Amino acid sequence: MATIPAAAAEHLFSYGTLQQPEVQLATFGRLLDSRPDQLPGYRLAMLAIDDAQVVATSGKTHHPIASRSAMPTDSVPGAVLAISLEELRQADGYEVAAYRRERVTLASGMQAWAYVDARDAAR
């Protein structure tokens, strides 16, 4: 298990394609340090991706998307990625409009950014 470097300015929780080595290399130009964690109070669904560049980078036409759940026992497994502020901006450019970046508290107690279902903001 890799450790999160103390110098990392940001933490990003990923439950999907940002964990893929080829996506990390294409988006950030490097492989990221990570450690497992979970996002409580959310559930996963699949989202059709129509952005050709994102599909080409991930190799997938459908990506997971985390939505708030009414079930407190629901949880989404994933990994905390150690990134810089500039890399966080690069991740913003990779994600499609159906996702929005939100500050979340993970099962470990760590605060991190996560890309969640943008429709949750209207609920």
XYZ file of N, CA, C and O in Angstrom:
492
model
N 0.850 -1.184 0.000
C 0.000 0.000 0.000
C 0.888 1.238 0.000
O 1.764 1.395 0.835
N 0.637 2.112 -0.929
C 1.403 3.356 -1.021
C 0.903 4.338 0.028
O -0.247 4.300 0.437
N 1.780 5.207 0.454
C 1.384 6.232 1.407
C 1.156 7.543 0.673
O 1.684 7.758 -0.413
N 0.374 8.408 1.273
C 0.111 9.720 0.695
C 1.252 10.646 1.116
O 1.489 10.831 2.302
N 1.987 11.234 0.168
C 3.089 12.117 0.540
C 2.597 13.350 1.293
O 1.566 13.916 0.949
N 3.356 13.757 2.310
C 2.977 14.931 3.100
C 2.947 16.193 2.243
O 2.215 17.128 2.529
N 3.729 16.218 1.158
C 3.808 17.404 0.299
C 2.594 17.555 -0.620
O 2.427 18.585 -1.240
N 1.768 16.515 -0.727
C 0.596 16.607 -1.606
C -0.350 17.665 -1.065
O -0.745 17.642 0.086
N -0.692 18.621 -1.910
C -1.548 19.719 -1.481
C -3.005 19.304 -1.396
O -3.765 19.876 -0.635
N -3.392 18.308 -2.188
C -4.799 17.922 -2.275
C -4.948 16.409 -2.204
O -4.020 15.671 -2.536
N -6.138 15.997 -1.793
C -6.504 14.585 -1.816
C -7.773 14.451 -2.636
O -8.712 15.229 -2.464
N -7.770 13.483 -3.539
C -8.906 13.244 -4.413
C -9.338 11.802 -4.247
O -8.526 10.886 -4.414
N -10.614 11.603 -3.891
C -11.143 10.251 -3.776
C -11.647 9.815 -5.142
O -12.473 10.485 -5.751
N -11.138 8.699 -5.630
C -11.571 8.152 -6.918
C -12.168 6.772 -6.718
O -11.604 5.934 -6.024
N -13.294 6.553 -7.352
C -13.950 5.244 -7.324
C -14.074 4.681 -8.741
O -14.742 3.690 -8.973
N -13.403 5.337 -9.691
C -13.579 4.950 -11.091
C -12.312 5.067 -11.898
O -11.231 4.682 -11.459
N -12.449 5.670 -13.077
C -11.389 5.623 -14.082
C -10.121 6.380 -13.696
O -9.058 6.073 -14.234
N -10.196 7.335 -12.779
C -8.973 8.034 -12.366
C -8.012 7.118 -11.607
O -6.868 7.488 -11.357
N -8.450 5.903 -11.273
C -7.553 4.921 -10.667
C -6.771 4.146 -11.729
O -5.777 3.503 -11.410
N -7.211 4.212 -12.986
C -6.561 3.465 -14.063
C -5.212 4.093 -14.401
O -5.132 5.310 -14.628
N -4.148 3.291 -14.487
C -2.822 3.845 -14.814
C -2.812 4.643 -16.113
O -2.207 5.720 -16.169
N -3.494 4.163 -17.153
C -3.470 4.874 -18.431
C -4.186 6.220 -18.341
O -3.795 7.187 -18.992
N -5.218 6.322 -17.506
C -5.925 7.593 -17.312
C -5.049 8.548 -16.510
O -4.968 9.736 -16.828
N -4.366 8.043 -15.486
C -3.460 8.893 -14.711
C -2.331 9.437 -15.577
O -2.016 10.635 -15.516
N -1.751 8.597 -16.401
C -0.658 9.052 -17.268
C -1.154 10.089 -18.272
O -0.483 11.106 -18.500
N -2.330 9.864 -18.857
C -2.869 10.802 -19.847
C -3.306 12.114 -19.204
O -3.163 13.177 -19.800
N -3.831 12.054 -17.982
C -4.378 13.242 -17.325
C -3.321 14.021 -16.555
O -3.311 15.251 -16.583
N -2.432 13.298 -15.864
C -1.473 13.948 -14.963
C -0.018 13.799 -15.405
O 0.868 14.430 -14.835
N 0.246 12.909 -16.352
C 1.610 12.677 -16.800
C 2.435 11.843 -15.857
O 3.657 11.752 -15.995
N 1.777 11.231 -14.878
C 2.489 10.381 -13.916
C 1.484 9.442 -13.242
O 0.268 9.657 -13.321
N 2.014 8.422 -12.575
C 1.177 7.547 -11.760
C 1.098 8.148 -10.362
O 2.101 8.634 -9.834
N -0.078 8.118 -9.783
C -0.314 8.761 -8.487
C -0.185 7.781 -7.335
O -0.527 6.600 -7.465
N 0.279 8.293 -6.198
C 0.246 7.518 -4.960
C -1.206 7.448 -4.500
O -1.968 8.403 -4.659
N -1.566 6.310 -3.926
C -2.949 6.162 -3.466
C -3.023 5.200 -2.287
O -2.077 4.468 -2.005
N -4.174 5.252 -1.626
C -4.461 4.277 -0.574
C -5.962 4.045 -0.560
O -6.754 4.938 -0.880
N -6.397 2.837 -0.196
C -7.824 2.528 -0.216
C -8.604 3.305 0.845
O -8.081 3.617 1.914
N -9.843 3.602 0.536
C -10.768 4.251 1.473
C -12.173 4.018 0.945
O -12.345 3.336 -0.074
N -13.162 4.578 1.612
C -14.550 4.445 1.179
C -15.289 5.751 1.388
O -14.957 6.523 2.281
N -16.315 5.959 0.548
C -17.166 7.137 0.629
C -18.518 6.711 1.175
O -19.336 6.139 0.452
N -18.760 6.953 2.468
C -20.027 6.532 3.071
C -21.196 7.414 2.634
O -21.020 8.593 2.323
N -22.394 6.802 2.605
C -23.606 7.547 2.289
C -23.849 7.764 0.805
O -24.700 8.555 0.422
N -23.108 7.051 -0.025
C -23.254 7.143 -1.487
C -23.429 5.741 -2.061
O -23.054 4.748 -1.446
N -23.976 5.689 -3.274
C -24.113 4.435 -4.017
C -23.658 4.686 -5.446
O -23.631 5.824 -5.914
N -23.302 3.608 -6.139
C -22.811 3.728 -7.511
C -23.877 3.386 -8.534
O -24.703 2.512 -8.325
N -23.844 4.085 -9.645
C -24.613 3.768 -10.844
C -23.640 3.909 -12.010
O -22.492 4.325 -11.824
N -24.099 3.576 -13.206
C -23.255 3.725 -14.387
C -23.789 4.877 -15.236
O -24.997 5.065 -15.367
N -22.869 5.643 -15.797
C -23.191 6.811 -16.599
C -22.620 6.619 -18.000
O -21.431 6.315 -18.149
N -23.459 6.791 -19.031
C -22.978 6.742 -20.412
C -22.156 7.992 -20.684
O -22.588 9.106 -20.385
N -20.965 7.818 -21.252
C -20.058 8.925 -21.544
C -20.100 9.192 -23.041
O -19.857 8.291 -23.851
N -20.406 10.435 -23.419
C -20.458 10.768 -24.841
C -19.305 11.670 -25.286
O -19.248 12.078 -26.438
N -18.380 11.960 -24.391
C -17.189 12.744 -24.728
C -16.149 11.786 -25.320
O -15.605 10.932 -24.616
N -15.886 11.923 -26.616
C -14.999 10.996 -27.321
C -13.593 10.960 -26.724
O -12.972 9.901 -26.658
N -13.093 12.105 -26.277
C -11.744 12.141 -25.710
C -11.689 11.370 -24.390
O -10.737 10.637 -24.129
N -12.707 11.509 -23.555
C -12.751 10.791 -22.276
C -12.861 9.293 -22.530
O -12.186 8.489 -21.886
N -13.695 8.896 -23.487
C -13.837 7.477 -23.834
C -12.504 6.934 -24.363
O -12.077 5.844 -23.981
N -11.822 7.703 -25.212
C -10.532 7.268 -25.743
C -9.502 7.112 -24.627
O -8.713 6.168 -24.633
N -9.514 8.008 -23.663
C -8.546 7.957 -22.559
C -8.818 6.775 -21.636
O -7.901 6.049 -21.257
N -10.085 6.570 -21.279
C -10.432 5.512 -20.316
C -10.633 4.155 -20.976
O -10.529 3.126 -20.308
N -10.983 4.159 -22.273
C -11.299 2.908 -22.945
C -12.686 2.393 -22.599
O -13.022 1.258 -22.900
N -13.518 3.243 -21.968
C -14.838 2.808 -21.502
C -15.908 3.814 -21.917
O -15.718 5.015 -21.786
N -17.047 3.293 -22.371
C -18.166 4.150 -22.765
C -19.091 4.451 -21.596
O -19.952 5.317 -21.695
N -18.938 3.720 -20.493
C -19.745 3.940 -19.289
C -18.804 4.029 -18.092
O -17.907 3.180 -17.943
N -18.998 5.059 -17.279
C -18.187 5.254 -16.076
C -19.085 5.189 -14.854
O -20.257 5.576 -14.918
N -18.548 4.749 -13.717
C -19.342 4.793 -12.481
C -19.566 6.231 -12.043
O -18.736 7.107 -12.308
N -20.697 6.463 -11.385
C -20.994 7.778 -10.823
C -21.580 7.567 -9.438
O -22.434 6.701 -9.239
N -21.113 8.323 -8.457
C -21.572 8.203 -7.067
C -22.684 9.213 -6.817
O -22.527 10.400 -7.090
N -23.799 8.701 -6.298
C -24.942 9.544 -5.942
C -25.236 9.375 -4.464
O -25.035 8.293 -3.905
N -25.733 10.437 -3.847
C -26.120 10.335 -2.437
C -27.177 9.258 -2.277
O -28.053 9.096 -3.125
N -27.089 8.554 -1.179
C -28.014 7.465 -0.906
C -28.835 7.767 0.337
O -28.342 8.392 1.269
N -30.072 7.299 0.342
C -30.917 7.419 1.533
C -30.554 6.359 2.561
O -30.983 6.442 3.709
N -29.769 5.386 2.156
C -29.360 4.298 3.045
C -28.019 4.627 3.689
O -26.997 4.677 2.997
N -27.994 4.862 5.005
C -26.725 5.233 5.654
C -25.664 4.139 5.582
O -24.482 4.410 5.750
N -26.080 2.895 5.316
C -25.114 1.799 5.238
C -24.451 1.703 3.863
O -23.479 0.973 3.710
N -24.955 2.446 2.873
C -24.327 2.431 1.552
C -22.950 3.089 1.621
O -22.743 4.051 2.366
N -22.035 2.566 0.813
C -20.674 3.086 0.787
C -20.042 2.730 -0.554
O -20.315 1.664 -1.101
N -19.215 3.617 -1.051
C -18.539 3.411 -2.332
C -17.056 3.171 -2.063
O -16.390 4.038 -1.500
N -16.519 2.015 -2.470
C -15.087 1.772 -2.309
C -14.284 2.508 -3.362
O -14.764 2.748 -4.474
N -13.073 2.873 -3.004
C -12.209 3.570 -3.953
C -10.835 3.791 -3.362
O -10.398 3.050 -2.477
N -10.185 4.844 -3.827
C -8.826 5.151 -3.384
C -8.638 6.656 -3.272
O -9.193 7.421 -4.053
N -7.844 7.059 -2.292
C -7.459 8.456 -2.130
C -6.184 8.668 -2.938
O -5.190 7.958 -2.749
N -6.232 9.626 -3.847
C -5.094 9.951 -4.698
C -4.437 11.228 -4.191
O -5.126 12.207 -3.898
N -3.134 11.216 -4.088
C -2.376 12.399 -3.656
C -2.013 13.206 -4.895
O -1.300 12.706 -5.775
N -2.512 14.454 -4.974
C -2.305 15.282 -6.159
C -1.989 16.720 -5.764
O -2.251 17.145 -4.640
N -1.481 17.453 -6.727
C -1.223 18.882 -6.527
C -2.477 19.668 -6.914
O -3.403 19.123 -7.527
N -2.492 20.940 -6.588
C -3.614 21.799 -6.967
C -3.746 21.861 -8.493
O -4.858 21.809 -9.030
N -2.639 21.930 -9.212
C -2.681 21.937 -10.676
C -3.262 20.625 -11.204
O -4.040 20.616 -12.157
N -2.892 19.505 -10.593
C -3.441 18.212 -11.020
C -4.937 18.124 -10.731
O -5.682 17.505 -11.497
N -5.393 18.766 -9.666
C -6.825 18.818 -9.390
C -7.537 19.546 -10.532
O -8.597 19.112 -10.989
N -6.947 20.621 -11.015
C -7.521 21.337 -12.163
C -7.521 20.459 -13.420
O -8.458 20.502 -14.223
N -6.473 19.666 -13.583
C -6.415 18.744 -14.722
C -7.518 17.691 -14.604
O -8.145 17.327 -15.604
N -7.787 17.215 -13.403
C -8.879 16.253 -13.190
C -10.223 16.895 -13.513
O -11.095 16.249 -14.111
N -10.380 18.181 -13.157
C -11.614 18.899 -13.513
C -11.823 18.874 -15.026
O -12.952 18.734 -15.499
N -10.745 19.017 -15.782
C -10.835 19.005 -17.237
C -11.170 17.645 -17.807
O -11.763 17.538 -18.879
N -10.798 16.589 -17.086
C -11.073 15.220 -17.546
C -12.537 14.839 -17.323
O -13.155 14.202 -18.160
N -13.090 15.227 -16.185
C -14.454 14.811 -15.835
C -15.488 15.531 -16.697
O -15.337 16.704 -16.994
N -16.553 14.820 -17.051
C -17.627 15.404 -17.873
C -18.607 16.154 -16.964
O -18.573 16.033 -15.735
N -19.508 16.918 -17.575
C -20.414 17.818 -16.846
C -21.381 17.106 -15.905
O -21.922 17.730 -14.994
N -21.587 15.811 -16.077
C -22.505 15.069 -15.200
C -21.946 14.930 -13.780
O -22.673 14.605 -12.844
N -20.647 15.186 -13.640
C -19.990 15.118 -12.325
C -19.740 16.535 -11.827
O -19.478 17.441 -12.599
N -19.772 16.681 -10.501
C -19.311 17.931 -9.901
C -18.373 17.577 -8.764
O -18.542 16.559 -8.088
N -17.381 18.427 -8.561
C -16.403 18.170 -7.504
C -16.957 18.682 -6.186
O -17.397 19.822 -6.084
N -16.920 17.825 -5.173
C -17.454 18.161 -3.854
C -16.468 17.710 -2.782
O -15.807 16.687 -2.921
N -16.386 18.476 -1.699
C -15.561 18.099 -0.551
C -16.351 17.068 0.246
O -17.521 17.313 0.581
N -15.733 15.932 0.554
C -16.409 14.845 1.265
C -15.552 14.375 2.434
O -14.349 14.629 2.480
N -16.197 13.687 3.366
C -15.492 13.029 4.465
C -15.549 11.532 4.217
O -16.635 10.957 4.063
N -14.385 10.906 4.167
C -14.294 9.486 3.871
C -14.426 8.652 5.142
O -14.398 9.191 6.259
N -14.561 7.346 4.985
C -14.716 6.437 6.118
C -13.546 6.554 7.094
O -13.717 6.399 8.300
N -12.356 6.863 6.575
C -11.169 7.014 7.417
C -11.195 8.301 8.241
O -10.372 8.492 9.118
N -12.131 9.218 7.904
C -12.174 10.530 8.537
C -11.460 11.598 7.736
O -11.561 12.789 8.044
N -10.729 11.197 6.697
C -10.004 12.141 5.859
C -10.978 12.969 5.019
O -11.978 12.459 4.530
N -10.656 14.254 4.868
C -11.385 15.131 3.953
C -10.719 15.017 2.587
O -9.482 15.033 2.492
N -11.535 14.905 1.545
C -11.002 14.792 0.186
C -12.012 15.367 -0.789
O -13.186 15.556 -0.456
N -11.542 15.635 -1.995
C -12.436 15.988 -3.084
C -12.937 14.701 -3.712
O -12.216 13.702 -3.739
N -14.153 14.722 -4.225
C -14.688 13.588 -4.984
C -15.584 14.133 -6.079
O -16.242 15.167 -5.897
N -15.601 13.455 -7.208
C -16.514 13.814 -8.291
C -17.772 12.980 -8.113
O -17.729 11.752 -8.195
N -18.869 13.667 -7.819
C -20.139 12.999 -7.542
C -21.192 13.465 -8.553
O -20.951 14.380 -9.329
N -22.343 12.851 -8.493
C -23.441 13.133 -9.406
C -23.860 14.606 -9.272
O -24.272 15.041 -8.206
N -23.740 15.355 -10.352
C -24.080 16.785 -10.335
C -25.552 17.007 -10.029
O -25.923 18.065 -9.515
N -26.393 16.023 -10.316
C -27.831 16.162 -10.038
C -28.119 16.223 -8.543
O -29.156 16.735 -8.133
N -27.206 15.724 -7.707
C -27.405 15.761 -6.249
C -27.485 17.187 -5.723
O -28.099 17.448 -4.704
N -26.851 18.129 -6.385
C -26.837 19.512 -5.925
C -28.246 20.116 -5.955
O -28.546 21.007 -5.162
N -29.080 19.621 -6.837
C -30.435 20.165 -6.978
C -31.424 19.521 -6.017
O -32.559 19.959 -5.907
N -31.005 18.478 -5.342
C -31.927 17.751 -4.444
C -32.038 18.387 -3.092
O -31.198 19.008 -2.576
